[in-house]
Backbone as a ProteinNet text record, in pm:
[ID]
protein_1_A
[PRIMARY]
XXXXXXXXXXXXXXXXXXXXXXXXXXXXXXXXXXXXXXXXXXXXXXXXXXXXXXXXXXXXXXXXXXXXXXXXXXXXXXXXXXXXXXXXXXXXXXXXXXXXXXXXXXXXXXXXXXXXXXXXXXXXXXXXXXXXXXXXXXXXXXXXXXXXX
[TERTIARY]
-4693.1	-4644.7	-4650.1	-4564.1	-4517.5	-4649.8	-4654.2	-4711.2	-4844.1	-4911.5	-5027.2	-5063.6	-4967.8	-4995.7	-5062.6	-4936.3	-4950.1	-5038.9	-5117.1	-5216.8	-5332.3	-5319	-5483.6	-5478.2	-5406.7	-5355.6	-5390.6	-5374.6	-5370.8	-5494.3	-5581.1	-5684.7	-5826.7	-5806.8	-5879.5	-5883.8	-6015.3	-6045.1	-5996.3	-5841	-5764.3	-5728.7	-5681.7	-5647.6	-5514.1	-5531.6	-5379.1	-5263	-5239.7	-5091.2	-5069.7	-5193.8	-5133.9	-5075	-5161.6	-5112.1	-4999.5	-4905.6	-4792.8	-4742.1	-4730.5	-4682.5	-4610.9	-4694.9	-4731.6	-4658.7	-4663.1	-4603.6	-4451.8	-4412.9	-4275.7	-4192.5	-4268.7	-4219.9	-4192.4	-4313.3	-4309.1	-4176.2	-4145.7	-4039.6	-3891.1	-3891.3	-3767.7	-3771.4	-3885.5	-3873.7	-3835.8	-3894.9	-3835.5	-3710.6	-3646.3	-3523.8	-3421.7	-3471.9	-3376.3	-3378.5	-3518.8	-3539.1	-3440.9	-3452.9	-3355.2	-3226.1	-3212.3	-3016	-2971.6	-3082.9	-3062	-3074.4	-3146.3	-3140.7	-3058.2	-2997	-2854	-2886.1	-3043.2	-3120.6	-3077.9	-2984.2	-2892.3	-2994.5	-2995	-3048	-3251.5	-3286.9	-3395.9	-3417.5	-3313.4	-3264.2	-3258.4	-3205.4	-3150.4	-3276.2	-3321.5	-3494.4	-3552	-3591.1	-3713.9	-3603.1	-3441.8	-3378.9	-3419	-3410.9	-3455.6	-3557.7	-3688.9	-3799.9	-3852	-3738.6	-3736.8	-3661.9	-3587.7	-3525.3	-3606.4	-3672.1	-3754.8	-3843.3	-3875.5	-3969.7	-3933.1	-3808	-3727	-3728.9	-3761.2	-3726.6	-3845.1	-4033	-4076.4	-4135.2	-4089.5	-4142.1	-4079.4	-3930.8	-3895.4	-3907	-3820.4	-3788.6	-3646.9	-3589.7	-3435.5	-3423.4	-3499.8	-3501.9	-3512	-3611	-3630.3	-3495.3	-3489.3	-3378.1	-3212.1	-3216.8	-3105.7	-3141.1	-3214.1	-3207.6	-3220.9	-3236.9	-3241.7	-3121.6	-3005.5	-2871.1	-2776	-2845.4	-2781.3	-2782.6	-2940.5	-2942.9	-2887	-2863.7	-2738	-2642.3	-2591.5	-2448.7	-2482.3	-2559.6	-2544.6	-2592.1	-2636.9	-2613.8	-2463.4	-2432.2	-2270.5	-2183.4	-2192.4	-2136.1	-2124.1	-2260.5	-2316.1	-2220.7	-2199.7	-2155.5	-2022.6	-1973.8	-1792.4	-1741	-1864.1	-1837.2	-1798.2	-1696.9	-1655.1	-1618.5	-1534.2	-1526.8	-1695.6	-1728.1	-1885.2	-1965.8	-1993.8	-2027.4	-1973.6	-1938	-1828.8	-1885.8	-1932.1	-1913.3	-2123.3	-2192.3	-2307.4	-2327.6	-2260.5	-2310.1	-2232.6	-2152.2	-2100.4	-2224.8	-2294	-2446.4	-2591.1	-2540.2	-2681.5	-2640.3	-2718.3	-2737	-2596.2	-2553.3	-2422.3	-2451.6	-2615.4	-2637.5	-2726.9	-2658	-2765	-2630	-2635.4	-2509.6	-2507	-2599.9	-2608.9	-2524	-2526.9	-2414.4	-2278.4	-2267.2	-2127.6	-2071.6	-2206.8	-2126.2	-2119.8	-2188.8	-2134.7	-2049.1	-2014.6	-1923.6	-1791.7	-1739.1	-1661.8	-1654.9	-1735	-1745.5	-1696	-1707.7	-1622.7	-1468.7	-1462.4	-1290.1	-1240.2	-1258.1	-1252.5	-1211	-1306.8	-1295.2	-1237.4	-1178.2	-1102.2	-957.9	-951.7	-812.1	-776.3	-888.8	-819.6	-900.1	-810.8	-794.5	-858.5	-814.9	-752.4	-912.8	-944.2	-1063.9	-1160.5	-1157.7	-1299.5	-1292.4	-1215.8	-1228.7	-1281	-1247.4	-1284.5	-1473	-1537.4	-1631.2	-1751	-1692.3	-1697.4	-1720	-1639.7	-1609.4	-1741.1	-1781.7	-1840.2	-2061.1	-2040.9	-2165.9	-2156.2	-2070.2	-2066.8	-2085	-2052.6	-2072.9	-2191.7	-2289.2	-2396	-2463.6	-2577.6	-2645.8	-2807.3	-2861.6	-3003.2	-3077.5	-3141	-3222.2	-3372.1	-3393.9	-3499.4	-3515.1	-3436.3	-3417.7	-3374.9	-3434.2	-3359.3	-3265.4	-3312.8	-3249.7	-3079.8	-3088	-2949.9	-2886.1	-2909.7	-2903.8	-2819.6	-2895	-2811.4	-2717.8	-2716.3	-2606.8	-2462.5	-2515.1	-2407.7	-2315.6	-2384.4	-2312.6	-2239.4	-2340.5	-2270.7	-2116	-2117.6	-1989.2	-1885.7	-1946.1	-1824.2	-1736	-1868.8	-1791.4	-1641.6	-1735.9	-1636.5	-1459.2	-1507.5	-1409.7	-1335.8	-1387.7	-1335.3	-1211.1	-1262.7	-1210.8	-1115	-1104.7	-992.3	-904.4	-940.1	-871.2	-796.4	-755.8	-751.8	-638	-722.4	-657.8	-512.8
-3895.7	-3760	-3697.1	-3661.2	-3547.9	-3460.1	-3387.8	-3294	-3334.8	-3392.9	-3452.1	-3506.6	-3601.8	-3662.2	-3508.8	-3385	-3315.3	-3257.7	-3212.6	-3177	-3227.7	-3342.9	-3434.9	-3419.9	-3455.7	-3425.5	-3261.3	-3149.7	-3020.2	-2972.1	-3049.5	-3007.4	-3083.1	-3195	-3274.1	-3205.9	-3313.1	-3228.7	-3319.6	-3304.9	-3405.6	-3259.9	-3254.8	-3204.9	-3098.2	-3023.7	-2952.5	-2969.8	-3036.7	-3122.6	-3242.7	-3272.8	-3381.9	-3328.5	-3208.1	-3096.2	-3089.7	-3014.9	-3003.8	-3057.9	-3202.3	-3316.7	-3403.6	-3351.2	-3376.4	-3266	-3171.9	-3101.5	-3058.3	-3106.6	-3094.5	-3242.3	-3369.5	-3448.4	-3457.2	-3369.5	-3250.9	-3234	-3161.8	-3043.3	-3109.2	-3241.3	-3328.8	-3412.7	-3466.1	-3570	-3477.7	-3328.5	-3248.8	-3177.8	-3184.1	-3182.3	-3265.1	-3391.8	-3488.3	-3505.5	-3539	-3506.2	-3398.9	-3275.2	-3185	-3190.5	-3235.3	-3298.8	-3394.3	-3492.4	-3628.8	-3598.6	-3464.5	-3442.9	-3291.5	-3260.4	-3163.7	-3023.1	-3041.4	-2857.8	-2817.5	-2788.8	-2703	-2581.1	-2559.8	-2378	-2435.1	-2515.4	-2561.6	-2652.7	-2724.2	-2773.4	-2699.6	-2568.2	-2472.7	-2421.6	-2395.1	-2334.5	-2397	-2496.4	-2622.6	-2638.6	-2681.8	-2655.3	-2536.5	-2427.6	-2285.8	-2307.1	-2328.7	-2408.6	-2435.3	-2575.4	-2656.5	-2602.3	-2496.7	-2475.3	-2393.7	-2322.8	-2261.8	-2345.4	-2455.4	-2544.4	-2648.5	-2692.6	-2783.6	-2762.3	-2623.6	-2574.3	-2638	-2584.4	-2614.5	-2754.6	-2883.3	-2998	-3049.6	-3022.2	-3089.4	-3207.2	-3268.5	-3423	-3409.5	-3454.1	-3484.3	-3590.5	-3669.7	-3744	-3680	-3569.3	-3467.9	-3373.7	-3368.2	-3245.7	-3301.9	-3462.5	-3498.2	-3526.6	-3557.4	-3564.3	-3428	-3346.9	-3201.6	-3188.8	-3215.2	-3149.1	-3270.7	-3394.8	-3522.4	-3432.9	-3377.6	-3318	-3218.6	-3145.9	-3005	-3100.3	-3200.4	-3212.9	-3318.5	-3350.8	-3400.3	-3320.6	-3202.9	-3104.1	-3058.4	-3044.2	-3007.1	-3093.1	-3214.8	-3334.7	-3277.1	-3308.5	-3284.2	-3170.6	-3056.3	-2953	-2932.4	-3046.2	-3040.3	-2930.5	-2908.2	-2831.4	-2980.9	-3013.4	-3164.2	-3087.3	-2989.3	-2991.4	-2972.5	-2818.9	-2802.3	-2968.3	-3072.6	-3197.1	-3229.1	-3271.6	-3286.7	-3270.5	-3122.7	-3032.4	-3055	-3086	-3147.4	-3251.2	-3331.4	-3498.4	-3508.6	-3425.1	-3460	-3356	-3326.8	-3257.2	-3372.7	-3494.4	-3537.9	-3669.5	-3792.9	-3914.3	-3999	-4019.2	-4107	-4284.5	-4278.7	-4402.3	-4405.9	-4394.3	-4367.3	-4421.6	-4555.9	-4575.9	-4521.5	-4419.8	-4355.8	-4275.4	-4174.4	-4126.6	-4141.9	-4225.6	-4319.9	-4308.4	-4387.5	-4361.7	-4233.2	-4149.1	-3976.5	-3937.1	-3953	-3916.6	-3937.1	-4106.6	-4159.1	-4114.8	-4074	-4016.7	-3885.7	-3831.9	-3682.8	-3697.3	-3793.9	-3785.2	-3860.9	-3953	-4010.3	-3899.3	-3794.8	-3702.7	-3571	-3569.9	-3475.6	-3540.4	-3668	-3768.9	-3797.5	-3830.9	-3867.3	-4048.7	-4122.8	-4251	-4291	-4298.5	-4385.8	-4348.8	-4261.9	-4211	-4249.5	-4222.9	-4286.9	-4451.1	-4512	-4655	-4674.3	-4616.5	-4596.2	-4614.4	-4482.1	-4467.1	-4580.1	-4589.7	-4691.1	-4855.2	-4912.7	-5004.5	-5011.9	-4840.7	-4868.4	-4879.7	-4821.7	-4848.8	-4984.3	-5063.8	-5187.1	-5284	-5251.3	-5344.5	-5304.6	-5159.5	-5157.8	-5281.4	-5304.4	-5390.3	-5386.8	-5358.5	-5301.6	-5394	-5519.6	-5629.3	-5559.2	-5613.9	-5598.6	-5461.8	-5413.7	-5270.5	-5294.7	-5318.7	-5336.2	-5215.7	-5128.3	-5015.6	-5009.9	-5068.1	-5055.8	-5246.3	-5283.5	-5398.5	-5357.6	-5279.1	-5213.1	-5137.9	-5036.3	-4976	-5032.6	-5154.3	-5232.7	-5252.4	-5329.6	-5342.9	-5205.4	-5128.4	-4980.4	-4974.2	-4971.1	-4935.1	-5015.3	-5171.8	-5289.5	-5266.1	-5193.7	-5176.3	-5105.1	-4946.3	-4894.7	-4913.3	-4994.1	-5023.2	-5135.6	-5220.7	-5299.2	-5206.3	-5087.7	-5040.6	-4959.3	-4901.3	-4842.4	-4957.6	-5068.6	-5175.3	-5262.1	-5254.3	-5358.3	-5501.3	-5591.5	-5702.1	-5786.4
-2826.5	-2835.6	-2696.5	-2663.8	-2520.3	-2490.2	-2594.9	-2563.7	-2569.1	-2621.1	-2686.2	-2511.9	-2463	-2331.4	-2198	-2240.2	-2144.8	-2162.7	-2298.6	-2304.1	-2224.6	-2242.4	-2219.1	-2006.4	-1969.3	-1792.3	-1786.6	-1822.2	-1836	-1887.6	-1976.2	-2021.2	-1931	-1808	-1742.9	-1591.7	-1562.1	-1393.6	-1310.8	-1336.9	-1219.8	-1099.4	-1041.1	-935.8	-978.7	-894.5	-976.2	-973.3	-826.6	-765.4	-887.8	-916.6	-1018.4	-1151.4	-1170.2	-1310	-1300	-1156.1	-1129.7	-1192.1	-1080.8	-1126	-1251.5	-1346.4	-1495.7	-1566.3	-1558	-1544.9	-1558.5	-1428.3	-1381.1	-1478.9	-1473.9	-1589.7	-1769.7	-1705.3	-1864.2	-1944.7	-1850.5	-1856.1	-1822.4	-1741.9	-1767.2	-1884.8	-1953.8	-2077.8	-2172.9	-2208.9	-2283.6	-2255.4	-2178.1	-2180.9	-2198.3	-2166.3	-2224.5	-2366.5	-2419.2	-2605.6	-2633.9	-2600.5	-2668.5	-2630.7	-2549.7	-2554.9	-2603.4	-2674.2	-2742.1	-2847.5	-2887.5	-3045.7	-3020.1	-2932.4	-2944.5	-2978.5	-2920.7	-2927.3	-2820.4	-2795.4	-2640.3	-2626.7	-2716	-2685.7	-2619	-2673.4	-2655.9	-2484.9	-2490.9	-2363.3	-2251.1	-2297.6	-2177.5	-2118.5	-2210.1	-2146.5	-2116.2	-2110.7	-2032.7	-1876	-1870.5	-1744.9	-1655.1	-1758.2	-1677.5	-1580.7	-1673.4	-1588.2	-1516.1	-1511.4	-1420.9	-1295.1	-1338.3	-1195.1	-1119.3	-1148.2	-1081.3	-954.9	-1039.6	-1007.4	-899.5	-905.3	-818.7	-657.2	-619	-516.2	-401.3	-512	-463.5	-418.4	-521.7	-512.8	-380.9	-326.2	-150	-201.5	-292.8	-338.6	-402.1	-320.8	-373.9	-508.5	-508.8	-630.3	-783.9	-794.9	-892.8	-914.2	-763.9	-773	-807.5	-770.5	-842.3	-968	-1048.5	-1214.1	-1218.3	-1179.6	-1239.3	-1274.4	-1181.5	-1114.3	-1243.6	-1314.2	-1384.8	-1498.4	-1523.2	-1668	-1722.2	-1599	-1621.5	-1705.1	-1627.2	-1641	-1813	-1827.3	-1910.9	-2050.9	-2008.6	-2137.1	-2122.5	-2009.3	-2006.6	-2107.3	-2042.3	-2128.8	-2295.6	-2336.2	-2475.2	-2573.6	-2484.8	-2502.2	-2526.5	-2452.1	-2427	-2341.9	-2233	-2116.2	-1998.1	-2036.4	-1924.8	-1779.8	-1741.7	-1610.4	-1553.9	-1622.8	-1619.6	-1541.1	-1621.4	-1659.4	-1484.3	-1507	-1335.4	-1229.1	-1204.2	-1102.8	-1081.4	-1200.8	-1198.6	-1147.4	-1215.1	-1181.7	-1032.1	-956.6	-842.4	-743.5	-806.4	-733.9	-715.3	-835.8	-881.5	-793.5	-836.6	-767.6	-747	-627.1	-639.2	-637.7	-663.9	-624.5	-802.1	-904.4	-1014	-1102.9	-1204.2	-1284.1	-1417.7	-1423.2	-1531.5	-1510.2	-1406.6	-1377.9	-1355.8	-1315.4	-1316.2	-1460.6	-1539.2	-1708.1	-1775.7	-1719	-1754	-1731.8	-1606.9	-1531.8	-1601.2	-1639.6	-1708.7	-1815.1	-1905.6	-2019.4	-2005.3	-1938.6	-1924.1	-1890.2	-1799.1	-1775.1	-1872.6	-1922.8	-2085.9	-2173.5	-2213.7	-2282.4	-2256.2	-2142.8	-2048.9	-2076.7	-2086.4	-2102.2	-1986.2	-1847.4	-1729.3	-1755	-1809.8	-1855.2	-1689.8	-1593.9	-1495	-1438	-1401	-1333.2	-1443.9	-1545.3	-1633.1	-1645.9	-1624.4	-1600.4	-1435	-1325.3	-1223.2	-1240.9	-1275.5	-1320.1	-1414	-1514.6	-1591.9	-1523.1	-1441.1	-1317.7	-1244.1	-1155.2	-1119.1	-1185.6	-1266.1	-1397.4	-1428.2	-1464.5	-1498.1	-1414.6	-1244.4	-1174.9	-1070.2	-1125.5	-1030.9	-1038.9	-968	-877.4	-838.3	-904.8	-905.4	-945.7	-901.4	-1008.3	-1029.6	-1179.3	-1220.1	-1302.6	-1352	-1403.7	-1536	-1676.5	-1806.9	-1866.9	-1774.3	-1857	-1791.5	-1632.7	-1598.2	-1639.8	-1664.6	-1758	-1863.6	-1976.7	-2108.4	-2054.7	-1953.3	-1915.2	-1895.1	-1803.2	-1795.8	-1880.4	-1977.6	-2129.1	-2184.7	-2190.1	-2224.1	-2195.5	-2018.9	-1986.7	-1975.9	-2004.6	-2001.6	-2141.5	-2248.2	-2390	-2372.1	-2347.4	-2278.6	-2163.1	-2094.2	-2029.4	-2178.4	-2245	-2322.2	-2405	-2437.9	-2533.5	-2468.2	-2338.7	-2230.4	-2217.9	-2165.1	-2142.1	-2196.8	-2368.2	-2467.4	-2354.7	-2372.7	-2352.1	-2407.3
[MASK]
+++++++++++++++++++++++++++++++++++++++++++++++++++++++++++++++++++++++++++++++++++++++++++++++++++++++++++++++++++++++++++++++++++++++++++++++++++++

């Protein structure tokens, strides 16, 4: 349990940078939960948050999943240009994004650019990562189904 975890870090005599820390991950795992279970309104407020918060951590890495998760409540939403104008803020080196990305011009009906996208999710390059492993597959589906042979 999320919270159960943040409790126990929050309720201990670790240091407070680590509280932060804990913290600030907090507040991205619960935002992704509530866009995976499509609590937008719940989503929006843990982003709020987090934006506050982004400024001070001086890590572009945070601050690009911050800038992924916008867009992928955008996505969620069927705010696609919205979606766009995010993920062209967040990681260009992240194939999750790639398959968001595609997924919006897909659902925008720009065919040609979401296979683009799609292309490049399917042919990232990262060894040792299972999760961009499944992605792969994800977007080869995808392209399968843009592409019929």
């Amino acid at each position: 349990n999320i919270e159960k975890a943040y409790q126990l870090i929050e309720n201990s005599n670790v240091s407070s940078e680590l509280k932060h820390t804990t913290y600030i991950s907090y507040l991205f795992r619960l935002s992704r939960t509530m866009i995976k279970q499509r609590k937008f309104d719940k989503a929006s407020e843990y982003l709020t948050e987090l934006e506050s918060e982004i400024p001070k951590l001086n890590d572009r890495n945070r601050t690009q999943g911050y800038y992924g998760l916008l867009g992928r409540l955008a996505l969620e939403k069927g705010e696609y240009d919205k979606a766009l104008g995010e993920f062209q803020r967040s990681s260009r080196q992240n194939p999750f994004i790639f398959l968001y990305t595609g997924e919006a011009y897909e659902k925008k009906g720009d065919i040609a650019k979401a296979i683009k996208y799609y292309k490049e999710a399917a042919n990232f390059n990262r060894v040792g990562n299972m999760y961009f492993a499944m992605l792969r597959k994800d977007a080869q589906r995808k392209l399968e189904n843009l592409q019929p042979s």
